[in-house]
Coordinates of C-alpha atoms and ligand atoms in Angstrom, one line a residue:
M1 CA -17.9 30.4 -14.6
K2 CA -15.2 27.8 -15.3
T3 CA -13.8 25.6 -12.6
A4 CA -10.3 24.4 -11.8
Y5 CA -8.8 22.3 -9.0
I6 CA -5.3 22.6 -7.5
K7 CA -4.0 19.9 -5.1
F8 CA -0.8 20.6 -3.3
D9 CA 1.6 19.1 -0.8
S10 CA 3.3 21.8 1.3
E11 CA 5.8 19.4 2.6
K12 CA 7.0 18.2 -0.8
K13 CA 9.7 20.8 -1.6
L14 CA 10.9 20.6 -5.2
A15 CA 13.4 23.4 -5.5
H16 CA 14.6 26.6 -4.0
I17 CA 13.3 29.7 -5.8
N18 CA 16.3 32.0 -6.0
K19 CA 15.3 35.6 -5.7
E20 CA 17.5 36.2 -8.8
I21 CA 14.6 34.8 -10.8
Y22 CA 13.1 38.3 -10.2
G23 CA 16.1 40.0 -11.7
H24 CA 16.3 42.9 -14.1
F25 CA 18.4 44.2 -17.0
S26 CA 19.6 47.7 -17.9
E27 CA 21.3 48.6 -21.1
H28 CA 22.7 51.8 -22.6
L29 CA 19.7 51.8 -24.9
G30 CA 17.2 54.6 -25.5
R31 CA 16.2 56.2 -22.2
C32 CA 17.0 53.2 -19.9
I33 CA 20.2 54.6 -18.3
Y34 CA 20.0 58.3 -19.2
N35 CA 16.7 59.8 -18.1
G36 CA 15.5 56.5 -16.7
I37 CA 18.1 55.7 -14.1
Y38 CA 20.7 58.5 -14.3
V39 CA 19.8 62.1 -14.7
G40 CA 23.2 63.6 -13.6
K41 CA 23.9 65.5 -10.4
D42 CA 22.7 68.9 -11.7
S43 CA 19.3 67.7 -12.7
D44 CA 16.1 69.3 -11.2
I45 CA 14.8 65.8 -10.8
P46 CA 15.5 64.6 -7.3
N47 CA 18.6 62.4 -7.3
K48 CA 21.5 61.2 -5.3
D49 CA 24.8 61.6 -7.2
G50 CA 22.8 61.6 -10.4
L51 CA 20.7 58.5 -9.7
R52 CA 17.0 59.1 -9.8
S53 CA 15.6 58.8 -6.3
D54 CA 12.0 57.9 -7.4
V55 CA 13.2 55.1 -9.6
V56 CA 15.6 53.7 -7.0
E57 CA 12.7 53.7 -4.4
A58 CA 10.3 52.0 -6.9
L59 CA 12.9 49.3 -7.6
K60 CA 13.6 48.7 -3.9
E61 CA 9.9 48.2 -3.4
I62 CA 9.9 45.2 -5.7
G63 CA 13.1 43.8 -4.0
I64 CA 15.2 44.0 -7.1
P65 CA 17.8 41.3 -6.4
V66 CA 20.2 41.6 -9.4
L67 CA 20.7 44.1 -12.2
R68 CA 22.5 43.2 -15.5
W69 CA 24.5 45.9 -17.2
P70 CA 25.8 47.5 -19.6
G71 CA 24.0 45.4 -22.3
G72 CA 22.7 43.6 -24.4
C73 CA 24.3 44.2 -27.7
F74 CA 25.9 47.4 -26.3
A75 CA 28.0 45.2 -24.0
D76 CA 30.0 43.9 -26.9
E77 CA 30.9 47.4 -28.0
Y78 CA 31.6 48.7 -24.5
H79 CA 35.1 49.5 -23.4
W80 CA 35.0 49.9 -19.6
K81 CA 38.0 52.2 -19.4
D82 CA 36.2 54.8 -21.3
G83 CA 33.7 55.0 -18.5
I84 CA 35.9 55.7 -15.5
G85 CA 37.7 58.8 -14.2
D86 CA 36.7 62.4 -14.5
P87 CA 33.3 62.4 -16.3
A88 CA 34.2 65.6 -18.3
K89 CA 37.2 63.8 -19.8
R90 CA 35.5 60.5 -20.7
K91 CA 35.8 59.3 -24.2
K92 CA 32.5 59.4 -26.2
L93 CA 31.3 56.8 -28.6
V94 CA 28.5 56.3 -31.0
N95 CA 25.9 53.7 -29.9
T96 CA 25.7 51.9 -33.2
N97 CA 23.2 49.4 -32.0
W98 CA 20.6 51.7 -30.6
G99 CA 19.7 54.8 -32.5
G100 CA 23.2 56.0 -33.4
V101 CA 23.2 58.4 -30.5
T102 CA 26.4 59.7 -28.9
E103 CA 27.2 58.0 -25.6
D104 CA 29.2 60.3 -23.3
N105 CA 30.1 57.5 -20.9
S106 CA 29.0 59.6 -17.9
F107 CA 27.4 56.5 -16.4
G108 CA 30.2 54.0 -16.0
T109 CA 31.5 51.3 -13.6
H110 CA 31.5 53.5 -10.5
E111 CA 28.0 54.9 -11.1
F112 CA 26.6 51.4 -11.8
M113 CA 28.2 50.0 -8.7
Q114 CA 26.8 52.8 -6.6
L115 CA 23.4 52.2 -8.1
C116 CA 23.6 48.5 -7.0
E117 CA 24.7 49.6 -3.6
E118 CA 21.7 52.0 -3.3
L119 CA 19.3 49.3 -4.5
G120 CA 20.9 46.6 -2.3
C121 CA 21.2 44.3 -5.3
E122 CA 23.9 42.1 -6.9
P123 CA 25.6 43.6 -10.0
Y124 CA 25.6 41.4 -13.0
I125 CA 28.4 42.6 -15.4
A126 CA 28.1 41.7 -19.1
G127 CA 31.6 41.5 -20.5
N128 CA 32.7 42.5 -24.0
V129 CA 33.9 39.5 -26.0
G130 CA 32.8 40.6 -29.5
S131 CA 35.1 43.6 -29.8
G132 CA 37.1 43.4 -26.7
T133 CA 40.1 41.4 -25.5
V134 CA 40.8 38.8 -22.9
R135 CA 43.1 41.3 -21.2
E136 CA 40.5 44.0 -21.2
L137 CA 37.9 41.9 -19.5
S138 CA 40.3 40.3 -17.0
E139 CA 41.5 43.8 -16.1
W140 CA 37.9 45.0 -15.6
V141 CA 37.4 42.1 -13.1
E142 CA 40.6 43.0 -11.4
Y143 CA 39.6 46.7 -11.3
M144 CA 36.3 45.9 -9.6
T145 CA 37.3 43.1 -7.2
L146 CA 41.1 43.1 -6.4
E147 CA 41.8 44.6 -3.0
S148 CA 45.3 46.1 -3.7
G149 CA 48.7 45.6 -5.2
S150 CA 48.0 45.8 -8.9
P151 CA 47.8 48.7 -11.4
M152 CA 44.0 48.1 -11.7
A153 CA 43.4 48.2 -8.0
E154 CA 45.5 51.4 -7.8
L155 CA 43.6 53.0 -10.7
R156 CA 40.3 52.3 -8.9
A157 CA 41.6 53.9 -5.7
E158 CA 42.8 56.9 -7.8
N159 CA 39.2 57.2 -9.1
G160 CA 37.9 57.5 -5.6
R161 CA 37.1 53.9 -4.6
E162 CA 39.6 52.3 -2.2
K163 CA 37.7 49.2 -1.3
P164 CA 36.9 46.7 -4.0
W165 CA 33.3 45.8 -4.8
K166 CA 31.9 42.4 -4.7
V167 CA 30.9 41.1 -8.2
K168 CA 29.3 37.7 -8.3
Y169 CA 27.7 37.5 -11.8
L170 CA 29.9 37.9 -14.8
G171 CA 28.5 37.3 -18.3
I172 CA 31.1 36.5 -20.9
G173 CA 29.7 37.8 -24.2
N174 CA 26.1 38.6 -25.1
E175 CA 24.3 36.9 -28.0
S176 CA 27.6 35.7 -29.4
W177 CA 25.5 33.9 -32.0
G178 CA 24.3 37.3 -33.3
C179 CA 25.1 40.9 -32.4
G180 CA 28.0 39.7 -30.1
G181 CA 30.0 38.3 -33.1
N182 CA 28.0 35.9 -35.2
M183 CA 29.9 32.9 -33.9
T184 CA 29.1 29.2 -34.2
P185 CA 28.6 27.4 -30.8
E186 CA 31.7 25.3 -31.5
F187 CA 33.9 28.5 -32.0
Y188 CA 32.3 30.4 -29.1
A189 CA 32.7 27.5 -26.7
G190 CA 36.5 27.8 -27.1
V191 CA 36.5 31.6 -26.9
Y192 CA 34.3 31.4 -23.8
K193 CA 36.8 29.2 -22.0
Q194 CA 39.7 31.4 -22.9
Y195 CA 38.0 34.4 -21.4
A196 CA 36.6 32.6 -18.4
N197 CA 40.0 31.3 -17.5
F198 CA 41.6 34.7 -17.3
C199 CA 38.7 36.3 -15.3
K200 CA 40.0 35.4 -11.9
N201 CA 38.5 35.2 -8.4
C202 CA 40.3 38.1 -6.7
S203 CA 40.6 38.9 -3.0
G204 CA 38.0 36.3 -2.0
N205 CA 35.5 37.4 -4.6
E206 CA 33.9 34.3 -6.2
L207 CA 32.7 34.8 -9.7
Y208 CA 29.7 33.0 -11.1
R209 CA 30.6 32.9 -14.8
I210 CA 27.8 32.9 -17.3
A211 CA 28.3 31.7 -20.9
C212 CA 26.2 32.9 -23.8
G213 CA 23.4 30.4 -24.3
P214 CA 20.8 29.9 -27.0
S215 CA 18.5 32.1 -28.8
A216 CA 15.0 30.8 -28.0
S217 CA 14.7 27.2 -29.5
D218 CA 18.3 26.9 -30.7
Y219 CA 18.7 23.5 -28.9
N220 CA 21.9 22.7 -30.8
W221 CA 23.6 25.7 -29.2
T222 CA 22.8 24.3 -25.7
E223 CA 23.9 20.8 -26.8
V224 CA 27.3 22.0 -28.1
M225 CA 27.9 24.3 -25.1
M226 CA 27.1 21.6 -22.6
K227 CA 29.3 19.1 -24.5
N228 CA 32.2 21.5 -24.4
L229 CA 31.9 23.3 -21.0
H230 CA 33.0 20.4 -18.8
Q231 CA 36.8 20.2 -19.1
N232 CA 39.7 19.2 -16.9
G233 CA 37.3 17.7 -14.4
W234 CA 35.0 20.7 -13.7
W235 CA 32.4 22.9 -15.2
Q236 CA 34.0 26.0 -16.8
A237 CA 30.7 27.9 -16.5
N238 CA 28.3 28.3 -13.6
G239 CA 25.4 29.4 -15.9
L240 CA 24.2 29.3 -19.5
A241 CA 22.1 32.3 -20.7
L242 CA 18.9 31.8 -22.6
H243 CA 17.2 34.7 -24.4
F244 CA 13.5 34.5 -25.2
Y245 CA 11.2 37.3 -26.1
S246 CA 7.5 37.0 -26.4
I247 CA 7.0 38.1 -30.0
H248 CA 4.4 36.5 -32.1
D249 CA 5.6 37.8 -35.4
W250 CA 9.0 39.6 -35.8
N251 CA 7.8 41.3 -39.0
C252 CA 4.6 42.6 -37.5
K253 CA 4.9 43.0 -33.8
G254 CA 2.0 45.4 -33.3
F255 CA 1.7 48.1 -30.6
A256 CA 1.6 47.6 -26.8
T257 CA -1.8 49.2 -26.4
V258 CA -3.4 48.5 -29.8
F259 CA -4.3 44.9 -30.4
D260 CA -7.4 42.7 -31.1
D261 CA -8.4 39.4 -29.6
K262 CA -6.4 37.5 -32.2
G263 CA -3.2 39.5 -31.4
Y264 CA -3.9 38.9 -27.7
F265 CA -4.3 35.1 -27.9
D266 CA -1.4 34.8 -30.3
L267 CA 0.8 36.5 -27.8
M268 CA -0.5 34.3 -24.9
N269 CA 0.3 31.3 -27.0
T270 CA 3.8 32.6 -27.5
V271 CA 4.4 33.3 -23.9
Y272 CA 3.2 29.8 -22.9
F273 CA 5.9 28.5 -25.2
T274 CA 8.3 29.5 -22.5
E275 CA 7.3 26.2 -20.7
P276 CA 8.3 23.6 -23.3
L277 CA 11.2 25.8 -24.3
I278 CA 12.7 25.7 -20.8
A279 CA 11.8 22.0 -20.4
K280 CA 13.7 21.1 -23.6
H281 CA 16.8 23.1 -22.8
S282 CA 16.7 21.6 -19.2
E283 CA 16.4 18.1 -20.6
I284 CA 19.6 18.7 -22.7
M285 CA 21.4 20.2 -19.7
D286 CA 20.3 17.3 -17.5
K287 CA 21.9 14.8 -19.9
Y288 CA 25.3 16.4 -19.4
D289 CA 24.8 17.8 -15.9
P290 CA 22.5 15.6 -13.9
D291 CA 23.6 17.2 -10.6
V292 CA 22.5 20.6 -11.8
E293 CA 25.8 22.4 -11.4
V294 CA 25.2 24.7 -14.3
G295 CA 22.2 27.1 -14.0
L296 CA 19.9 28.1 -16.8
I297 CA 19.9 31.9 -16.7
V298 CA 17.1 33.5 -18.7
D299 CA 18.8 36.9 -18.8
E300 CA 16.6 38.5 -21.4
W301 CA 12.8 37.9 -21.6
G302 CA 9.6 39.9 -22.0
T303 CA 7.4 41.4 -24.6
W304 CA 8.8 43.4 -27.6
Y305 CA 6.3 45.5 -29.6
D306 CA 6.6 48.3 -32.2
V307 CA 7.8 51.5 -30.5
E308 CA 5.3 54.1 -29.4
E309 CA 4.4 56.4 -32.3
G310 CA 6.7 59.4 -32.5
T311 CA 9.5 57.8 -30.6
N312 CA 13.0 56.9 -31.9
P313 CA 12.7 53.3 -33.4
G314 CA 16.2 52.6 -31.9
F315 CA 15.0 53.4 -28.4
L316 CA 12.5 50.5 -28.0
Y317 CA 10.1 52.5 -25.9
Q318 CA 6.7 50.8 -25.4
Q319 CA 3.7 51.1 -23.1
N320 CA 2.7 48.4 -20.8
T321 CA -0.9 47.1 -20.3
M322 CA -2.8 44.5 -18.4
R323 CA -1.7 42.1 -21.2
D324 CA 1.9 42.6 -20.1
A325 CA 1.0 41.9 -16.5
L326 CA -0.4 38.5 -17.7
V327 CA 2.8 37.9 -19.7
A328 CA 4.9 38.6 -16.6
A329 CA 2.8 36.4 -14.3
I330 CA 2.8 33.5 -16.7
S331 CA 6.6 33.7 -17.3
L332 CA 7.4 34.1 -13.6
N333 CA 5.2 31.1 -12.7
I334 CA 7.0 29.1 -15.4
F335 CA 10.4 30.1 -14.1
N336 CA 9.3 29.2 -10.5
Q337 CA 8.1 25.8 -11.7
H338 CA 11.6 25.3 -13.3
A339 CA 13.5 26.7 -10.3
K340 CA 15.6 23.5 -10.1
R341 CA 17.4 24.6 -13.3
V342 CA 16.5 28.2 -13.7
K343 CA 18.7 30.1 -11.3
M344 CA 18.2 33.6 -12.6
A345 CA 16.0 35.6 -15.0
N346 CA 16.3 39.2 -16.0
L347 CA 13.4 41.1 -17.5
A348 CA 14.2 43.2 -20.5
Q349 CA 14.5 46.0 -19.5
V350 CA 14.2 47.8 -16.2
V351 CA 13.2 51.4 -17.2
N352 CA 11.8 52.9 -20.5
V353 CA 12.8 50.0 -22.7
L354 CA 10.6 47.0 -23.8
Q355 CA 8.6 45.4 -21.0
A356 CA 9.8 47.9 -18.4
V357 CA 8.6 47.8 -14.8
I358 CA 9.1 51.6 -14.8
L359 CA 8.4 54.4 -17.3
T360 CA 9.6 57.9 -17.0
E361 CA 8.7 61.2 -18.7
G362 CA 10.7 64.1 -17.5
E363 CA 10.2 64.2 -13.7
R364 CA 7.1 61.9 -13.9
M365 CA 7.3 58.2 -13.3
V366 CA 4.8 55.3 -13.8
K367 CA 4.9 51.9 -12.1
T368 CA 3.6 49.7 -14.9
P369 CA 1.3 46.7 -14.7
T370 CA 4.4 44.5 -14.9
W371 CA 5.8 46.3 -11.8
Q372 CA 2.6 45.4 -10.0
V373 CA 3.2 41.7 -10.8
F374 CA 6.8 41.8 -9.5
K375 CA 5.5 43.4 -6.3
M376 CA 2.8 40.7 -5.9
F377 CA 5.3 37.9 -6.4
L378 CA 7.7 39.1 -3.7
P379 CA 6.9 36.3 -1.2
H380 CA 8.2 33.7 -3.7
H381 CA 11.8 35.2 -3.3
E382 CA 14.0 32.6 -1.5
A383 CA 10.9 30.3 -0.9
E384 CA 10.7 26.6 -1.6
L385 CA 8.7 25.5 -4.6
I386 CA 6.2 22.9 -3.6
R387 CA 4.5 20.1 -5.6
T388 CA 1.1 20.9 -7.1
S389 CA -1.1 19.3 -9.6
M390 CA -3.7 21.3 -11.4
A391 CA -6.7 20.4 -13.5
A392 CA -7.8 23.5 -15.4
P393 CA -9.6 24.4 -18.6
T394 CA -7.9 25.0 -21.9
L395 CA -9.1 28.0 -24.0
D396 CA -9.7 27.5 -27.7
E397 CA -9.7 31.1 -29.0
Q398 CA -8.8 32.8 -32.2
G399 CA -7.2 29.6 -33.7
V400 CA -5.0 28.8 -30.7
S401 CA -5.3 26.6 -27.6
V402 CA -3.8 28.0 -24.4
P403 CA -4.1 27.0 -20.8
M404 CA -6.6 29.3 -19.0
L405 CA -4.5 29.3 -15.8
S406 CA -0.8 29.4 -14.9
Q407 CA 0.3 28.9 -11.3
S408 CA 3.1 28.3 -8.9
M409 CA 3.1 27.7 -5.2
S410 CA 5.9 28.0 -2.6
V411 CA 6.3 27.8 1.1
K412 CA 8.3 30.1 3.4
D413 CA 8.2 30.9 7.1
G414 CA 5.3 28.5 7.6
R415 CA 3.1 30.1 5.0
V416 CA 2.0 28.8 1.6
F417 CA 1.9 31.3 -1.3
L418 CA 0.1 30.7 -4.6
T419 CA 0.2 33.0 -7.6
V420 CA -2.3 32.2 -10.4
S421 CA -3.2 34.0 -13.6
N422 CA -6.3 33.7 -15.8
C423 CA -5.8 34.8 -19.4
S424 CA -9.4 34.4 -20.5
L425 CA -10.8 37.7 -21.6
T426 CA -14.4 36.8 -20.7
D427 CA -14.6 33.9 -18.2
D428 CA -13.9 33.9 -14.4
C429 CA -12.6 30.7 -12.9
E430 CA -13.5 29.2 -9.6
V431 CA -10.3 27.5 -8.3
L432 CA -10.6 24.9 -5.5
L433 CA -7.4 24.6 -3.5
D434 CA -6.9 21.3 -1.7
S435 CA -4.1 20.5 0.7
E436 CA -2.8 16.9 0.8
R437 CA -1.6 17.4 4.3
G438 CA -3.9 19.7 6.3
I439 CA -6.6 22.4 6.2
I440 CA -6.3 25.9 4.9
E441 CA -6.6 28.7 7.3
D442 CA -5.9 32.4 7.6
A443 CA -5.9 33.2 3.9
R444 CA -5.0 36.7 2.6
A445 CA -5.4 37.4 -1.1
Q446 CA -4.4 40.2 -3.6
I447 CA -5.4 40.9 -7.2
I448 CA -4.2 42.7 -10.3
T449 CA -6.8 43.2 -12.9
A450 CA -8.3 45.9 -15.2
M451 CA -11.7 46.9 -16.7
D452 CA -10.1 46.5 -20.1
I453 CA -7.2 44.4 -21.2
H454 CA -5.7 47.5 -22.9
D455 CA -5.6 49.5 -19.7
F456 CA -2.3 51.0 -18.7
N457 CA -1.0 53.3 -16.0
D458 CA -0.3 56.8 -17.2
F459 CA 1.7 59.9 -16.5
D460 CA -1.4 61.8 -15.5
G461 CA -1.4 59.8 -12.3
S462 CA -4.2 57.4 -13.4
E463 CA -3.4 53.8 -12.2
P464 CA -6.2 51.5 -13.5
V465 CA -3.9 48.5 -13.1
K466 CA -2.7 48.1 -9.6
L467 CA -2.2 45.6 -6.9
C468 CA -5.2 45.5 -4.5
E469 CA -6.4 43.5 -1.5
Y470 CA -8.9 40.8 -2.6
E471 CA -11.6 39.0 -0.7
E472 CA -13.3 36.7 -3.3
F473 CA -12.5 33.5 -1.5
E474 CA -14.2 31.2 1.0
Y475 CA -13.3 28.2 3.1
L476 CA -14.9 24.9 2.2
E477 CA -14.3 21.9 4.4
G478 CA -10.6 22.6 4.8
M479 CA -10.2 23.7 1.2
L480 CA -10.3 27.2 -0.2
K481 CA -12.5 28.3 -3.0
L482 CA -11.0 31.2 -4.8
I483 CA -12.4 33.2 -7.7
V484 CA -9.8 34.2 -10.3
P485 CA -11.6 36.7 -12.6
A486 CA -11.0 36.9 -16.3
K487 CA -7.8 38.8 -17.2
S488 CA -6.4 38.8 -13.7
V489 CA -3.5 37.7 -11.6
V490 CA -4.4 36.6 -8.1
S491 CA -2.2 35.7 -5.1
V492 CA -3.2 34.0 -1.9
S493 CA -1.1 33.3 1.1
F494 CA -2.3 31.0 3.9
A495 CA -1.5 28.5 6.6
D496 CA -1.7 24.8 5.9
V497 CA -2.6 23.6 9.3
K498 CA -1.9 19.9 10.1
Ligands
AHR1 O1 17.0 44.0 -25.1 C1 17.3 44.5 -26.4 C2 18.3 43.7 -27.1 O2 17.7 42.4 -27.4 C3 19.6 43.3 -26.4 O3 20.5 44.4 -26.6 C4 20.0 42.1 -27.1 O4 20.8 41.3 -26.3 C5 18.8 41.4 -27.6 O5 18.8 41.1 -28.9

């Protein structure tokens, strides 16, 4: 048994943890929208206006705060006017990014907005910059948010929606350094400002404008954007989007369920890179924006493996194991720790694509190990990050060194909440929690673990990786001794009594 020590100060609040850190992303890609979210009104699968009822319920259970749509790379080929009006008359297109399939546009703006209303989450619209126009995007904003008195507001009413929607988050271009137009940061910064300027705040709707940010460690992109985004006395963007996927080797990704210890630790090493990555981008942003007016928005993150055998390579469908639960927990703990700068994060992607929280097969649905982590972390939503210091072992395994534990701690409504992961495959860890202020009482813990790191939840109803109540802790002179088993994520909530 290894040992670790975490000291904390529940009165030292470092940052507010926006619930949007627990956001999601949906793209017209593979079976994410069609089959996953939207089955059409005539489907035998229980639905409301075509939206899958089981999926909606499962997403509500994890308190989905925000959903990004319609892409990804698809966003820069998406022309919103093709997705409104009578579904039978909507223009079709070929989804050139994702499998070359025909997109019939039956899921468009109205369907997406209804989905967000059902989920009770904020919509995050990703606007087309790559193949669109300033006018097209500004009209989309007007269509969604202007109360009345313009052709766009009238068109919306003709299509059955009198009242405007509230749209806070607007992304202006996706991966403009790549699939969104292969631009340089200098060129894109100018394009961004032109688009942003003409996307207006209508009828009291306040946009939070998000500029395309760097791919992983492209620190120059962040530097150039931050240098250019402050103009005429104010920040022209509220957020800068970072994309970072946990992929050890792009040329040899491996399968979700088939990996050896080397593959496992290489991936752990990659996911832990999220920490220095965010720290470095934040350092650059701090230089230009010491008052933290521009948020870092990690609007694509997660694992990316080879697709499941027999599935369309363009559909990015992968299983999800206990390993993915650890990736999710480590990433979310890192985002929490950086909540001062990280204002939103969106896992890629919500259903049936990449590190999905939900998988579907016909009428059957699975809540993945990653879903279990999102459920466990719920008490962090809108809580205050508190100061901790941890002394924990480093694992030297398979040629890499990785921290054994990741953790974050927050306080809300008088209770302290800790989430901690242990990525060792063999060793449990005894963690001593020590309050700087008081004594720990009334602890309640939960765990996600598996017999085997390769375990996944399956369509036959088996659920070997699931959130359970946990009692392996004891009080020790005002402290709490908590066992965090190998390959597990544990949470504990308690009172810090002064
Ligand atoms: O999430 C899959 C793709 O990854 C997105 O479409 C794109 O933005 C990124 O490269």
